[in-house]
Coordinates of C-alpha atoms in Angstrom, one line a residue:
X1 CA -45.8 17.1 4.1
X2 CA -45.4 14.7 7.1
X3 CA -42.1 13.4 5.8
X4 CA -40.7 17.1 6.0
X5 CA -41.9 17.8 9.5
X6 CA -40.5 14.6 10.7
X7 CA -36.9 15.4 9.1
X8 CA -37.3 19.0 10.7
X9 CA -38.1 17.6 14.0
X10 CA -35.1 15.2 13.8
X11 CA -32.7 17.8 12.6
X12 CA -33.7 20.0 15.5
X13 CA -33.2 17.3 18.0
X14 CA -29.8 16.6 16.9
X15 CA -28.7 20.2 16.7
X16 CA -30.3 20.7 20.3
X17 CA -28.4 17.7 21.6
X18 CA -25.1 19.2 19.9
X19 CA -25.6 22.4 21.2
X20 CA -26.0 20.9 24.9
X21 CA -22.8 18.4 24.6
X22 CA -20.7 21.2 22.9
X23 CA -19.5 22.7 26.3
X24 CA -18.4 19.1 27.4
X25 CA -16.6 18.2 24.3
X26 CA -14.8 21.6 24.2
X27 CA -13.5 21.3 27.6
X28 CA -12.2 17.8 26.9
X29 CA -10.6 18.8 23.5
X30 CA -8.7 21.6 25.2
X31 CA -7.0 18.9 27.5
X32 CA -6.4 16.4 24.6
X33 CA -2.9 16.0 23.3
X34 CA -2.1 14.9 19.7
X35 CA 0.6 13.3 17.9
X36 CA 1.8 12.3 14.4
X37 CA 3.9 9.5 13.1
X38 CA 5.3 8.5 9.8
X39 CA 4.6 4.7 9.2
X40 CA 6.7 4.8 5.9
X41 CA 9.7 6.3 7.8
X42 CA 9.5 3.8 10.5
X43 CA 9.4 1.0 8.0
X44 CA 12.2 2.5 5.9
X45 CA 14.6 3.2 8.8
X46 CA 13.7 0.4 11.4
X47 CA 16.0 -2.7 11.6
X48 CA 12.9 -4.7 11.1
X49 CA 11.9 -2.8 8.1
X50 CA 15.5 -2.9 6.5
X51 CA 15.4 -6.8 7.0
X52 CA 12.0 -7.1 5.3
X53 CA 13.2 -4.9 2.5
X54 CA 16.2 -7.3 2.0
X55 CA 13.9 -10.3 1.8
X56 CA 11.6 -8.6 -0.6
X57 CA 14.5 -7.4 -2.9
X58 CA 16.2 -10.9 -3.0
X59 CA 12.8 -12.5 -3.9
X60 CA 12.5 -9.7 -6.7
X61 CA 16.2 -10.3 -7.9
X62 CA 15.3 -13.9 -8.4
X63 CA 12.1 -13.6 -10.2
X64 CA 13.0 -10.4 -12.4
X65 CA 15.8 -11.4 -14.6
X66 CA 13.9 -14.4 -15.9
X67 CA 11.1 -12.4 -16.7
X68 CA 13.3 -9.7 -18.3
X69 CA 15.0 -12.4 -20.4
X70 CA 11.6 -13.6 -21.6
X71 CA 10.2 -10.2 -22.4
X72 CA 13.3 -9.6 -24.5
X73 CA 12.9 -12.7 -26.4
X74 CA 9.4 -11.8 -27.0
X75 CA 10.1 -8.3 -28.2
X76 CA 12.6 -9.8 -30.5
X77 CA 10.2 -12.4 -31.8
X78 CA 7.9 -9.7 -32.6
X79 CA 10.4 -7.8 -34.7
X80 CA 11.2 -10.7 -36.7
X81 CA 7.4 -11.5 -37.3
X82 CA 7.0 -8.0 -38.5
X83 CA 10.1 -8.1 -40.7
X84 CA 9.3 -11.5 -42.4
X85 CA 5.5 -11.6 -42.3
X86 CA 5.1 -10.0 -45.8
X87 CA 6.9 -12.9 -47.4
X88 CA 4.8 -15.5 -45.7
X89 CA 1.5 -17.2 -46.8
X90 CA -1.4 -15.9 -44.9
X91 CA -1.8 -19.4 -43.2
X92 CA 1.9 -19.2 -42.0
X93 CA 1.3 -15.6 -40.8
X94 CA -1.8 -16.7 -39.0
X95 CA -0.1 -19.5 -37.3
X96 CA 2.9 -17.7 -36.3
X97 CA 0.8 -15.0 -34.9
X98 CA -1.3 -17.4 -33.1
X99 CA 1.8 -19.0 -31.6
X100 CA 3.1 -15.7 -30.7
X101 CA 0.1 -14.6 -28.8
X102 CA 0.1 -18.0 -26.9
X103 CA 3.6 -17.1 -25.6
X104 CA 2.4 -13.5 -24.8
X105 CA -0.4 -15.1 -22.7
X106 CA 2.0 -17.4 -21.1
X107 CA 4.3 -14.5 -20.2
X108 CA 1.6 -12.4 -18.6
X109 CA 0.5 -15.2 -16.6
X110 CA 4.2 -15.6 -15.4
X111 CA 4.2 -11.8 -14.6
X112 CA 1.0 -12.1 -12.8
X113 CA 2.3 -15.2 -10.8
X114 CA 5.3 -13.2 -9.8
X115 CA 3.4 -10.1 -8.9
X116 CA 1.0 -12.4 -6.7
X117 CA 4.1 -14.0 -5.2
X118 CA 5.6 -10.7 -4.2
X119 CA 2.3 -9.3 -2.8
X120 CA 2.1 -12.4 -0.6
X121 CA 5.7 -12.3 0.7
X122 CA 5.1 -8.8 1.3
X123 CA 2.1 -9.4 3.4
X124 CA 4.1 -12.2 5.1
X125 CA 7.0 -10.2 6.0
X126 CA 5.3 -6.9 6.7
X127 CA 2.3 -7.9 8.7
X128 CA 4.1 -8.9 11.7
X129 CA 6.0 -5.7 11.6
X130 CA 2.8 -3.7 11.4
X131 CA 1.4 -5.6 14.1
X132 CA 4.4 -4.8 16.6
X133 CA 4.4 -1.3 15.1
X134 CA 0.9 -0.8 16.3
X135 CA 1.6 -2.0 19.9
X136 CA 4.7 0.2 20.0
X137 CA 2.5 3.5 18.8
X138 CA 0.1 2.5 21.5
X139 CA 2.7 2.5 24.1
X140 CA 4.4 5.6 23.0
X141 CA 1.1 7.2 23.1
X142 CA 0.3 6.3 26.6
X143 CA 3.9 7.0 28.0
X144 CA 3.5 10.3 26.5
X145 CA 0.0 11.2 27.5
X146 CA -1.2 11.5 24.0
X147 CA -4.8 11.2 23.1
X148 CA -4.7 10.5 19.5
X149 CA -1.8 9.6 17.0
X150 CA -2.5 10.3 13.5
X151 CA -0.4 8.7 10.5
X152 CA 1.6 11.7 9.1
X153 CA 1.0 11.4 5.2
X154 CA -1.2 13.4 2.9
X155 CA -2.9 10.6 1.5
X156 CA -4.4 9.9 4.8
X157 CA -5.9 13.2 5.0
X158 CA -3.5 15.1 7.2
X159 CA -2.6 18.3 5.7
X160 CA -0.5 20.0 8.4
X161 CA 0.8 19.0 11.7
X162 CA 3.4 20.9 13.6
X163 CA 6.9 19.3 14.1
X164 CA 6.4 19.4 17.8
X165 CA 3.7 16.7 17.3
X166 CA 5.8 14.2 15.5
X167 CA 6.7 11.2 17.6
X168 CA 8.1 9.3 14.7
X169 CA 11.6 9.1 16.3
X170 CA 10.2 7.7 19.7
X171 CA 8.4 5.1 17.7
X172 CA 11.3 4.1 15.5
X173 CA 13.6 4.0 18.8
X174 CA 11.1 1.8 20.6
X175 CA 10.6 -0.5 17.7
X176 CA 14.1 -0.9 17.2
X177 CA 14.6 -1.8 20.9
X178 CA 11.8 -4.3 21.0
X179 CA 13.1 -5.9 17.7
X180 CA 16.5 -6.4 19.1
X181 CA 15.3 -8.1 22.2

């Protein structure tokens, strides 16, 4: 019973504080200006983003053919094993399958290494852009008197924003101008 009274008193105090503070917050909210920016669009269209994409695509083009070639060879080997295994002794069949499994594990390790390499390169190439982009967004917000700028994507919880709030073009222009300096 004491616990219930304590919780009710806490809830009452919080509600009372909210009712007292609401007029202050409502007045401030009426003067706030909001904006939205599409980070993905800025990365896709900016010179820095295009340059980063070229670096990533070049590395992927370097890694992918080797892996695809090995994958095709393993697929062919699996077909050959399936065709020929009925004529093999149990021991030969077991040894061949064990060797194939070793090759598959080695291939999976190579794929994992390639993915790790790509992820590491992506971080190395994109982190400086994101850092610079954050500064540009801050500048655009200050220059245009915007109180808050939200990322314009459904995955971040923004379901609707009027087009007049979109500052993506301003951010893109400013980022490109800073990048070319």
